[in-house]
Coordinates of N, CA and C in Angstrom, one line a residue:
X1 N 11.4 12.7 12.0 CA 12.3 12.9 11.8 C 12.0 12.1 10.1
X2 N 13.7 12.8 9.7 CA 13.4 12.4 8.1 C 14.1 11.2 8.0
X3 N 13.1 10.2 7.1 CA 13.8 9.2 6.8 C 14.6 9.1 5.4
X4 N 15.9 7.7 5.6 CA 16.3 8.0 4.7 C 15.9 6.4 3.8
X5 N 16.6 5.8 2.4 CA 15.6 4.6 1.8 C 16.7 3.6 3.3
X6 N 18.1 3.3 4.0 CA 18.3 2.9 4.7 C 17.2 1.7 5.6
X7 N 16.3 2.5 5.9 CA 14.7 2.1 6.4 C 14.4 1.1 5.6
X8 N 14.2 0.8 4.0 CA 13.2 0.2 3.7 C 13.6 -1.5 4.1
X9 N 14.5 -2.0 3.9 CA 14.8 -3.4 4.3 C 13.8 -3.8 5.6
X10 N 13.8 -2.8 6.4 CA 12.6 -3.2 7.8 C 11.7 -3.0 7.4
X11 N 10.8 -1.7 6.3 CA 9.7 -2.1 6.1 C 9.0 -2.9 5.3
X12 N 9.9 -3.6 4.5 CA 9.4 -4.9 3.1 C 9.5 -5.8 4.2
X13 N 10.2 -6.4 5.4 CA 9.9 -7.6 6.0 C 8.9 -7.4 7.0
X14 N 8.5 -6.0 7.4 CA 7.6 -6.1 8.3 C 6.0 -5.9 7.3
X15 N 5.7 -6.1 5.9 CA 5.2 -6.0 5.4 C 4.7 -7.1 5.0
X16 N 5.8 -8.1 5.1 CA 6.3 -9.5 4.4 C 5.4 -10.2 5.3
X17 N 6.1 -10.0 6.7 CA 5.6 -10.9 7.6 C 4.0 -10.5 8.3
X18 N 3.8 -9.6 8.2 CA 2.4 -9.5 8.4 C 1.4 -10.2 6.8
X19 N 1.8 -10.2 5.8 CA 1.2 -10.6 4.6 C 1.1 -12.6 5.3
X20 N 2.3 -12.9 5.9 CA 2.8 -14.5 5.6 C 1.8 -15.0 6.7
X21 N 1.1 -14.0 7.7 CA 1.1 -14.1 9.3 C -0.7 -14.3 8.5
X22 N -0.8 -14.2 7.7 CA -2.8 -13.8 7.5 C -3.3 -14.2 6.6
X23 N -1.9 -15.1 5.7 CA -2.2 -15.6 4.8 C -3.5 -16.0 4.4
X24 N -3.8 -17.1 5.0 CA -4.6 -18.2 5.2 C -6.2 -17.3 5.6
X25 N -6.2 -16.2 6.2 CA -7.8 -15.3 6.5 C -8.3 -15.0 5.2
X26 N -7.0 -14.1 4.7 CA -7.1 -13.2 2.6 C -7.3 -14.2 1.8
X27 N -7.2 -15.7 2.1 CA -7.3 -16.4 0.8 C -8.4 -16.7 0.8
X28 N -9.0 -17.3 1.8 CA -10.2 -17.3 2.1 C -11.4 -16.1 1.9
X29 N -10.7 -14.9 2.3 CA -11.5 -14.1 1.8 C -11.6 -13.6 -0.2
X30 N -10.6 -13.9 -0.4 CA -10.1 -14.1 -2.0 C -11.0 -15.6 -2.4
X31 N -10.8 -16.2 -2.1 CA -11.5 -17.4 -2.4 C -13.3 -17.0 -2.5
X32 N -13.9 -16.2 -1.8 CA -14.9 -15.9 -1.9 C -15.1 -15.0 -3.0
X33 N -14.8 -14.2 -3.1 CA -14.9 -13.5 -3.8 C -14.4 -13.0 -5.3
X34 N -13.0 -13.5 -5.3 CA -11.7 -13.6 -6.3 C -11.5 -14.8 -7.1
X35 N -10.0 -14.8 -7.5 CA -9.6 -15.9 -7.8 C -9.0 -16.7 -7.1
X36 N -8.5 -15.8 -6.1 CA -8.0 -16.7 -4.5 C -6.5 -16.9 -4.7
X37 N -6.0 -16.0 -5.9 CA -4.3 -16.1 -5.9 C -3.3 -14.5 -5.1
X38 N -4.6 -14.0 -4.8 CA -4.6 -12.1 -4.0 C -3.3 -12.4 -3.6
X39 N -3.2 -13.5 -2.9 CA -2.3 -13.4 -1.6 C -0.4 -14.2 -2.1
X40 N -0.8 -15.0 -3.1 CA 0.7 -15.5 -3.6 C 0.9 -14.6 -4.5
X41 N 0.4 -13.4 -4.9 CA 1.0 -12.6 -5.6 C 1.5 -11.6 -4.7
X42 N 0.8 -11.4 -3.9 CA 1.9 -10.0 -2.8 C 2.8 -11.0 -2.2
X43 N 2.9 -12.2 -2.3 CA 4.2 -12.8 -1.4 C 5.2 -12.7 -2.6
X44 N 4.9 -13.3 -3.8 CA 5.9 -13.2 -5.1 C 6.3 -11.6 -5.1
X45 N 5.7 -10.8 -5.3 CA 6.2 -9.6 -4.7 C 7.3 -9.2 -3.7
X46 N 6.7 -9.5 -2.5 CA 7.2 -9.2 -1.7 C 8.7 -9.5 -1.6
X47 N 8.7 -10.9 -2.0 CA 10.2 -11.7 -2.0 C 10.7 -11.5 -3.0
X48 N 10.2 -10.4 -3.9 CA 11.7 -9.9 -4.9 C 11.7 -9.0 -4.4
X49 N 11.1 -7.8 -3.7 CA 11.6 -6.7 -3.0 C 12.4 -7.4 -2.1
X50 N 12.6 -8.4 -0.7 CA 13.2 -8.9 -0.3 C 14.7 -8.9 -0.6
X51 N 14.8 -9.1 -1.9 CA 15.6 -9.8 -2.7 C 16.7 -8.8 -3.4
X52 N 16.0 -7.5 -3.4 CA 16.5 -6.3 -3.5 C 16.8 -5.8 -2.3
X53 N 16.7 -5.8 -1.3 CA 16.4 -5.3 0.5 C 18.1 -4.4 0.1
X54 N 19.1 -4.6 0.1 CA 20.3 -4.3 0.3 C 20.4 -3.2 -1.1
X55 N 20.5 -3.3 -2.3 CA 20.0 -2.9 -3.2 C 19.4 -1.2 -3.3
X56 N 17.9 -1.7 -2.9 CA 16.8 -0.4 -1.8 C 17.7 0.5 -1.1
X57 N 18.5 -0.2 -0.1 CA 18.8 0.6 1.3 C 20.0 1.8 1.3
X58 N 20.9 1.1 -0.2 CA 22.0 1.7 -0.5 C 21.8 3.1 -1.5
X59 N 20.6 3.2 -1.6 CA 20.4 3.9 -2.9 C 20.2 5.6 -2.3
X60 N 20.8 6.4 -3.5 CA 20.9 7.7 -2.5 C 19.5 8.9 -2.4
X61 N 18.4 8.6 -3.1 CA 17.2 9.3 -3.0 C 15.8 8.5 -3.3
X62 N 15.0 8.6 -2.7 CA 13.7 8.4 -2.3 C 13.0 7.9 -3.8
X63 N 12.9 9.0 -4.7 CA 12.5 8.9 -5.8 C 13.0 7.4 -6.5
X64 N 14.6 7.4 -6.6 CA 14.8 6.4 -7.4 C 14.2 5.0 -6.7
X65 N 14.1 4.9 -5.3 CA 14.0 3.5 -4.5 C 12.8 3.4 -4.9
X66 N 11.7 4.3 -4.4 CA 10.2 4.5 -5.3 C 10.2 3.6 -6.5
X67 N 11.0 4.5 -7.4 CA 10.9 3.7 -9.3 C 11.3 2.4 -8.8
X68 N 12.3 1.7 -8.6 CA 13.0 0.9 -8.4 C 12.0 -0.4 -7.9
X69 N 11.2 0.0 -6.6 CA 10.3 -0.9 -6.1 C 9.2 -0.9 -7.0
X70 N 8.5 -0.1 -7.6 CA 7.8 0.0 -8.7 C 8.1 -0.9 -9.9
X71 N 8.7 -0.7 -10.6 CA 9.2 -1.6 -11.7 C 9.3 -3.1 -11.0
X72 N 10.1 -3.3 -10.2 CA 10.0 -4.6 -9.5 C 9.3 -5.1 -9.3
X73 N 7.8 -4.8 -8.8 CA 6.7 -5.3 -8.5 C 5.7 -5.5 -9.8
X74 N 5.7 -4.4 -10.6 CA 5.5 -4.7 -12.0 C 5.9 -5.4 -12.7
X75 N 7.2 -6.2 -12.5 CA 7.9 -7.1 -13.5 C 7.6 -8.2 -12.8
X76 N 7.6 -8.8 -11.2 CA 7.4 -10.0 -10.7 C 6.2 -10.4 -10.8
X77 N 5.1 -9.7 -11.0 CA 3.9 -10.4 -10.3 C 2.8 -9.8 -11.6
X78 N 2.3 -10.3 -12.5 CA 0.8 -9.9 -13.5 C -0.8 -9.8 -12.3
X79 N -1.1 -9.7 -13.3 CA -2.5 -9.6 -12.6 C -3.0 -8.0 -12.2
X80 N -3.8 -7.7 -11.2 CA -4.6 -6.7 -10.3 C -3.1 -6.2 -9.8
X81 N -3.2 -7.3 -8.7 CA -1.9 -6.5 -7.1 C -0.4 -5.9 -8.0
X82 N 0.0 -6.5 -8.6 CA 1.0 -5.8 -9.1 C 1.2 -4.6 -10.0
X83 N -0.1 -4.5 -11.2 CA 0.3 -3.6 -11.5 C -0.3 -2.5 -11.2
X84 N -1.3 -2.2 -10.0 CA -1.8 -1.2 -8.9 C -0.7 -1.2 -8.1
X85 N 0.3 -1.9 -7.5 CA 1.0 -1.1 -6.6 C 2.3 -1.1 -7.1
X86 N 2.5 -1.8 -8.6 CA 3.7 -0.9 -9.2 C 2.9 0.6 -9.5
X87 N 1.8 0.9 -10.1 CA 1.8 2.0 -10.5 C 1.7 2.9 -8.9
X88 N 1.5 2.8 -8.3 CA 1.3 3.2 -6.5 C 2.9 3.7 -6.7
X89 N 4.0 2.7 -6.6 CA 5.4 3.3 -6.2 C 6.1 4.2 -7.6
X90 N 5.7 4.0 -8.9 CA 6.5 4.4 -9.8 C 5.5 6.1 -10.0
X91 N 4.7 6.2 -9.4 CA 3.8 7.8 -9.5 C 4.5 8.3 -7.5
X92 N 4.3 7.7 -6.7 CA 5.0 8.2 -5.7 C 6.6 8.9 -5.9
X93 N 7.7 7.9 -7.4 CA 8.7 8.0 -7.5 C 8.8 9.9 -8.5
X94 N 7.7 9.5 -9.3 CA 7.7 11.1 -10.0 C 7.0 12.0 -8.9
X95 N 6.1 11.9 -8.2 CA 5.6 12.9 -7.4 C 6.7 13.8 -6.8
X96 N 7.7 12.4 -6.0 CA 8.7 13.2 -5.0 C 9.7 14.2 -5.5
X97 N 10.2 13.3 -6.8 CA 10.9 14.1 -8.0 C 11.0 15.6 -8.2
X98 N 9.3 15.2 -8.4 CA 8.1 17.0 -9.0 C 9.5 17.6 -10.1
X99 N 9.6 18.5 -10.3 CA 10.5 19.6 -11.2 C 11.4 19.4 -10.7
X100 N 12.3 19.0 -9.6 CA 13.3 19.4 -8.8 C 14.7 18.3 -10.1
X101 N 16.0 18.9 -9.8 CA 17.2 18.2 -10.8 C 17.7 17.1 -10.3
X102 N 17.6 17.1 -9.0 CA 18.1 16.3 -8.2 C 16.8 16.0 -6.9
X103 N 16.1 14.7 -6.7 CA 15.3 14.8 -5.4 C 15.8 14.7 -4.2
X104 N 15.0 15.3 -3.1 CA 16.1 14.9 -2.0 C 16.1 13.6 -1.3
X105 N 17.6 13.9 -1.0 CA 17.5 12.3 0.1 C 16.7 11.9 1.5
X106 N 16.0 12.4 1.9 CA 15.2 12.4 2.8 C 13.7 12.7 2.5
X107 N 13.1 12.2 4.0 CA 11.8 12.1 3.4 C 11.2 12.0 4.4
X108 N 10.2 13.4 4.7 CA 9.4 13.8 5.9 C 8.1 13.5 6.0
X109 N 6.9 13.1 6.6 CA 5.6 13.3 6.6 C 5.1 14.5 6.0
X110 N 5.6 15.7 5.6 CA 5.2 16.6 4.7 C 5.2 16.3 3.3
X111 N 6.1 16.0 3.4 CA 6.4 15.6 2.0 C 6.0 14.2 1.1
X112 N 6.2 13.4 2.2 CA 5.3 12.1 1.8 C 3.9 12.1 1.8
X113 N 3.4 12.9 2.3 CA 2.1 13.1 2.8 C 1.8 13.1 1.4
X114 N 2.1 14.8 0.9 CA 1.7 15.2 -0.9 C 2.3 13.8 -2.0
X115 N 3.1 13.8 -1.9 CA 3.0 12.8 -3.0 C 2.3 11.7 -2.8
X116 N 2.1 10.7 -1.6 CA 1.2 9.7 -1.5 C -0.1 9.7 -1.9
X117 N -0.4 11.0 -1.7 CA -1.9 11.4 -2.4 C -1.9 11.3 -4.1
X118 N -1.0 11.8 -4.1 CA -1.1 11.9 -5.9 C -1.0 10.4 -6.2
X119 N -0.3 9.7 -5.6 CA 0.4 8.2 -6.6 C -1.1 7.6 -6.2
X120 N -2.1 7.7 -4.8 CA -3.1 6.5 -4.7 C -4.0 7.4 -6.1
X121 N -3.7 8.7 -6.1 CA -5.0 9.2 -7.5 C -4.4 8.1 -9.0
X122 N -2.7 7.7 -8.8 CA -2.6 7.5 -10.0 C -3.3 5.6 -10.1
X123 N -3.2 5.3 -9.0 CA -3.9 3.9 -8.7 C -5.4 3.9 -9.3
X124 N -6.2 4.8 -8.7 CA -7.7 5.0 -9.0 C -7.8 5.4 -10.4
X125 N -7.0 6.0 -10.8 CA -7.1 6.4 -12.7 C -6.7 5.4 -13.3
X126 N -5.7 4.5 -13.2 CA -5.2 2.3 -13.4 C -6.4 1.7 -13.5
X127 N -6.9 1.8 -12.0 CA -7.9 1.0 -12.4 C -9.2 1.3 -12.4
X128 N -9.6 2.4 -12.5 CA -10.7 3.1 -12.7 C -11.6 2.9 -11.6
X129 N -11.0 3.0 -10.7 CA -11.9 2.8 -9.5 C -11.8 4.3 -8.7
X130 N -13.0 4.1 -7.8 CA -13.2 5.3 -6.8 C -13.7 4.5 -5.3
X131 N -13.7 5.9 -4.6 CA -14.1 5.1 -2.9 C -15.8 4.4 -3.4
X132 N -16.0 3.3 -2.3 CA -17.0 2.7 -2.1 C -17.3 2.0 -3.5
X133 N -15.9 1.7 -3.9 CA -16.2 0.2 -5.2 C -15.6 -1.5 -4.2
X134 N -15.6 -1.2 -3.3 CA -14.9 -2.5 -2.9 C -13.4 -2.8 -3.1
X135 N -12.4 -2.0 -3.3 CA -11.2 -2.2 -3.4 C -10.5 -2.0 -2.8
X136 N -9.3 -2.2 -2.9 CA -7.8 -1.5 -2.0 C -8.1 -0.3 -1.6
X137 N -8.4 0.7 -3.2 CA -9.0 2.0 -2.7 C -9.3 2.5 -1.5
X138 N -10.7 1.5 -1.3 CA -11.5 2.2 0.0 C -10.1 1.9 1.5
X139 N -9.0 1.7 1.1 CA -7.8 1.2 2.5 C -7.2 2.6 2.5
X140 N -7.2 2.5 0.6 CA -6.1 3.6 0.0 C -5.9 5.4 0.6
X141 N -7.9 5.2 0.1 CA -7.9 7.0 0.2 C -8.1 7.3 1.4
X142 N -8.5 6.9 2.4 CA -8.5 7.4 4.0 C -7.4 7.7 4.3
X143 N -6.5 6.5 3.8 CA -5.0 6.7 4.6 C -4.1 8.0 4.0
X144 N -4.6 8.5 3.0 CA -4.0 9.4 2.3 C -4.4 10.6 3.0
X145 N -6.1 11.0 2.8 CA -6.1 11.8 4.0 C -6.0 12.1 5.0
X146 N -5.8 11.1 5.6 CA -5.2 11.0 7.3 C -3.7 11.7 7.3
X147 N -3.3 11.0 6.5 CA -1.3 11.5 6.5 C -1.5 13.4 6.1
X148 N -2.4 13.5 5.2 CA -2.6 14.9 5.1 C -2.9 15.8 6.1
X149 N -3.9 15.2 6.7 CA -4.6 15.9 7.8 C -3.3 15.9 8.8
X150 N -2.3 15.3 9.1 CA -1.7 14.8 10.5 C -0.3 16.1 9.8
X151 N 0.0 15.9 8.9 CA 1.4 16.6 8.0 C 0.2 18.3 8.5
X152 N -0.4 18.7 7.8 CA -0.8 20.1 8.6 C -1.3 20.5 9.4
X153 N -1.5 19.2 10.1 CA -1.9 19.3 11.8 C -1.0 19.4 12.6
X154 N 1.0 19.1 12.1 CA 2.1 19.3 12.8 C 2.4 18.1 13.5
X155 N 1.4 16.9 13.4 CA 1.5 15.6 14.6 C 2.4 15.0 14.4
X156 N 3.0 14.6 15.9 CA 4.4 13.9 16.0 C 4.4 12.2 15.2
X157 N 5.2 12.0 15.2 CA 5.6 10.5 14.5 C 4.5 9.4 14.8
X158 N 4.7 9.4 16.1 CA 3.5 8.9 17.1 C 2.5 8.7 16.7
X159 N 2.0 10.5 16.5 CA 0.5 10.4 16.6 C 0.0 10.1 15.3
X160 N 1.0 10.5 14.4 CA 0.7 10.3 13.0 C 0.4 8.7 12.3
X161 N 1.1 8.3 12.9 CA 0.7 6.6 12.6 C -0.5 6.1 13.1
X162 N -0.6 6.7 14.5 CA -1.7 5.9 14.7 C -3.2 6.1 14.3
X163 N -2.9 7.7 13.5 CA -4.1 8.2 12.7 C -4.4 7.8 11.3
X164 N -3.2 7.1 10.6 CA -2.9 6.7 9.8 C -3.7 5.0 10.1
X165 N -3.2 4.9 11.3 CA -3.4 3.0 11.1 C -5.0 2.8 11.2
X166 N -5.7 3.9 12.2 CA -7.0 4.2 12.3 C -7.6 4.2 10.6
X167 N -7.6 5.0 10.1 CA -8.2 5.2 8.9 C -7.7 3.7 7.4
X168 N -6.7 3.2 7.9 CA -6.8 2.0 6.9 C -7.7 0.9 7.6
X169 N -7.8 1.1 8.9 CA -8.7 0.2 9.4 C -10.5 0.2 9.2
X170 N -10.2 1.5 9.1 CA -11.9 2.1 9.4 C -12.1 2.2 7.5
X171 N -11.2 2.3 6.8 CA -11.4 2.3 5.1 C -11.7 0.6 4.7
X172 N -11.0 -0.3 5.1 CA -10.9 -1.8 5.0 C -12.1 -2.3 5.7
X173 N -12.4 -1.3 6.9 CA -13.7 -2.1 7.5 C -15.3 -2.1 6.0
X174 N -15.0 -0.5 5.7 CA -16.1 -0.4 5.2 C -16.5 -1.0 3.9
X175 N -15.3 -1.9 3.6 CA -15.9 -2.6 2.5 C -16.5 -3.6 2.5
X176 N -17.0 -4.1 4.1 CA -18.0 -5.1 4.4 C -19.2 -5.3 3.8
X177 N -19.7 -4.1 3.6 CA -21.3 -4.0 3.9 C -21.3 -2.9 2.2
X178 N -20.1 -3.1 1.7 CA -20.3 -2.5 0.3 C -20.6 -3.8 -1.0
X179 N -21.5 -3.3 -2.0 CA -21.6 -4.3 -3.4 C -20.3 -4.0 -4.4
X180 N -19.6 -5.1 -4.1 CA -18.6 -5.2 -5.3 C -18.9 -4.8 -6.5
X181 N -18.7 -3.9 -7.2 CA -18.6 -3.3 -8.7 C -17.4 -3.7 -9.6
X182 N -16.1 -4.4 -9.6 CA -15.5 -4.2 -10.0 C -14.2 -5.7 -10.0
X183 N -14.2 -6.5 -11.2 CA -13.9 -7.5 -11.1 C -14.5 -8.9 -11.2
X184 N -14.1 -10.1 -10.8 CA -14.8 -11.0 -10.8 C -16.3 -11.4 -9.7
X185 N -15.5 -10.3 -8.7 CA -16.7 -10.4 -7.4 C -18.1 -9.8 -8.4
X186 N -18.1 -8.5 -9.3 CA -18.8 -7.5 -9.3 C -19.6 -8.9 -10.0
X187 N -19.8 -9.9 -10.4 CA -21.1 -10.7 -10.9 C -21.1 -11.7 -9.5
X188 N -21.1 -10.9 -8.3 CA -21.7 -12.7 -7.4 C -22.7 -11.7 -6.5
X189 N -23.1 -10.1 -7.4 CA -24.2 -9.1 -6.6 C -24.2 -9.2 -5.4
X190 N -25.2 -9.4 -4.4 CA -25.4 -9.0 -3.5 C -24.4 -10.1 -2.3
X191 N -24.4 -11.3 -2.9 CA -23.7 -12.5 -2.2 C -22.5 -11.6 -1.8
X192 N -22.0 -10.2 -2.1 CA -20.6 -9.4 -2.0 C -20.5 -9.3 -0.5
X193 N -21.6 -8.6 0.2 CA -22.1 -7.7 1.1 C -21.6 -9.3 2.7
X194 N -21.6 -8.0 3.3 CA -20.9 -9.1 4.7 C -19.7 -9.7 4.6
X195 N -19.0 -9.0 3.8 CA -17.5 -9.7 3.6 C -16.1 -8.7 3.1
X196 N -15.1 -8.6 3.4 CA -14.2 -7.6 3.5 C -13.8 -7.9 2.0
X197 N -13.3 -6.9 1.5 CA -12.4 -7.3 0.0 C -11.1 -7.4 0.5
X198 N -10.5 -8.5 0.1 CA -9.5 -8.9 0.4 C -8.0 -8.1 0.1
X199 N -8.3 -7.3 -1.1 CA -7.7 -6.1 -1.5 C -7.4 -5.2 -0.2
X200 N -8.5 -4.8 0.0 CA -8.5 -3.5 1.0 C -7.8 -4.1 2.4
X201 N -8.1 -5.4 2.5 CA -7.4 -6.0 3.9 C -5.8 -6.4 3.9
X202 N -5.3 -6.0 2.8 CA -3.9 -6.6 3.1 C -3.4 -5.0 2.9
X203 N -3.6 -4.2 2.4 CA -3.1 -3.0 1.9 C -3.3 -2.2 3.3
X204 N -4.8 -2.6 4.0 CA -4.3 -2.2 5.7 C -3.6 -3.3 6.7
X205 N -3.6 -4.1 6.2 CA -2.6 -5.3 6.9 C -0.6 -4.6 7.0
X206 N -0.3 -4.4 5.4 CA 0.8 -3.7 5.5 C 1.1 -2.0 6.1
X207 N -0.2 -1.5 5.9 CA 0.1 0.1 6.2 C 0.5 0.1 7.5
X208 N -0.5 -0.7 8.3 CA -0.4 -0.7 9.6 C 0.9 -1.6 10.2
X209 N 1.4 -2.6 9.8 CA 2.4 -3.0 9.8 C 4.1 -2.1 9.6
X210 N 3.9 -1.4 8.6 CA 5.0 0.1 8.2 C 5.1 1.1 9.2
X211 N 3.6 1.2 9.7 CA 3.3 2.2 10.6 C 3.5 2.0 11.7
X212 N 3.7 0.7 12.2 CA 4.0 -0.1 13.5 C 6.0 -0.1 13.2
X213 N 6.0 -0.5 12.2 CA 7.9 -0.2 12.5 C 8.4 0.6 12.0
X214 N 8.0 2.2 11.4 CA 8.5 2.8 11.4 C 8.2 3.8 13.2
X215 N 7.5 3.2 13.8 CA 7.6 3.6 15.5 C 8.0 2.9 16.2
X216 N 8.7 1.9 15.8 CA 9.2 0.7 16.9 C 8.3 0.3 17.5
X217 N 6.9 0.1 17.2 CA 6.0 -0.7 18.2 C 5.9 -2.1 17.3
X218 N 5.4 -3.0 18.4 CA 5.4 -4.5 17.7 C 4.2 -4.5 18.3
X219 N 4.0 -5.6 16.9 CA 2.5 -6.3 16.9 C 1.8 -7.3 17.6

């Protein structure tokens, strides 16, 4: 079923609730490998988005909504998470509008799969990061691939959501045995093995929560 921006408050709430519920776990991961402020930054992002929920819900097209989300995230939080998530949504806005004079007002699995793939590529370019470097990209790329496969295979929404969740979890778990090569964690060398990347974990948590919200499942 095509989606309208009016669903955004529910999706933002789902993302915020899962980050709050796992804040202690993720902070422990981030204190081991990073600066320890990843969850705080994400919560600030999500609080800023929650404050704009009504405005986002009333927008007429997804391109404008994605642009608003991206700009809000970039302006509310500094550091890597704000920059990368801001890039993701601004790239979604650009890809979704494309060359159309007026962006479509509804979102389908087929249109989102293509735009999300482009947005993830923009995140990779911005962060100079690829799969296998123990970052959020290790979650995002498998999710983009799963969306593309589901769209091409004509998957129903529940089936697509399950495949996306499985890809997100597998991508996140793959970071456990990887050697960090980016950011502060890169200085820890072999000590980074055996620990899940905090950014990969929060990406997985939010993606799974949003997938459940879209299909009406309870977590």
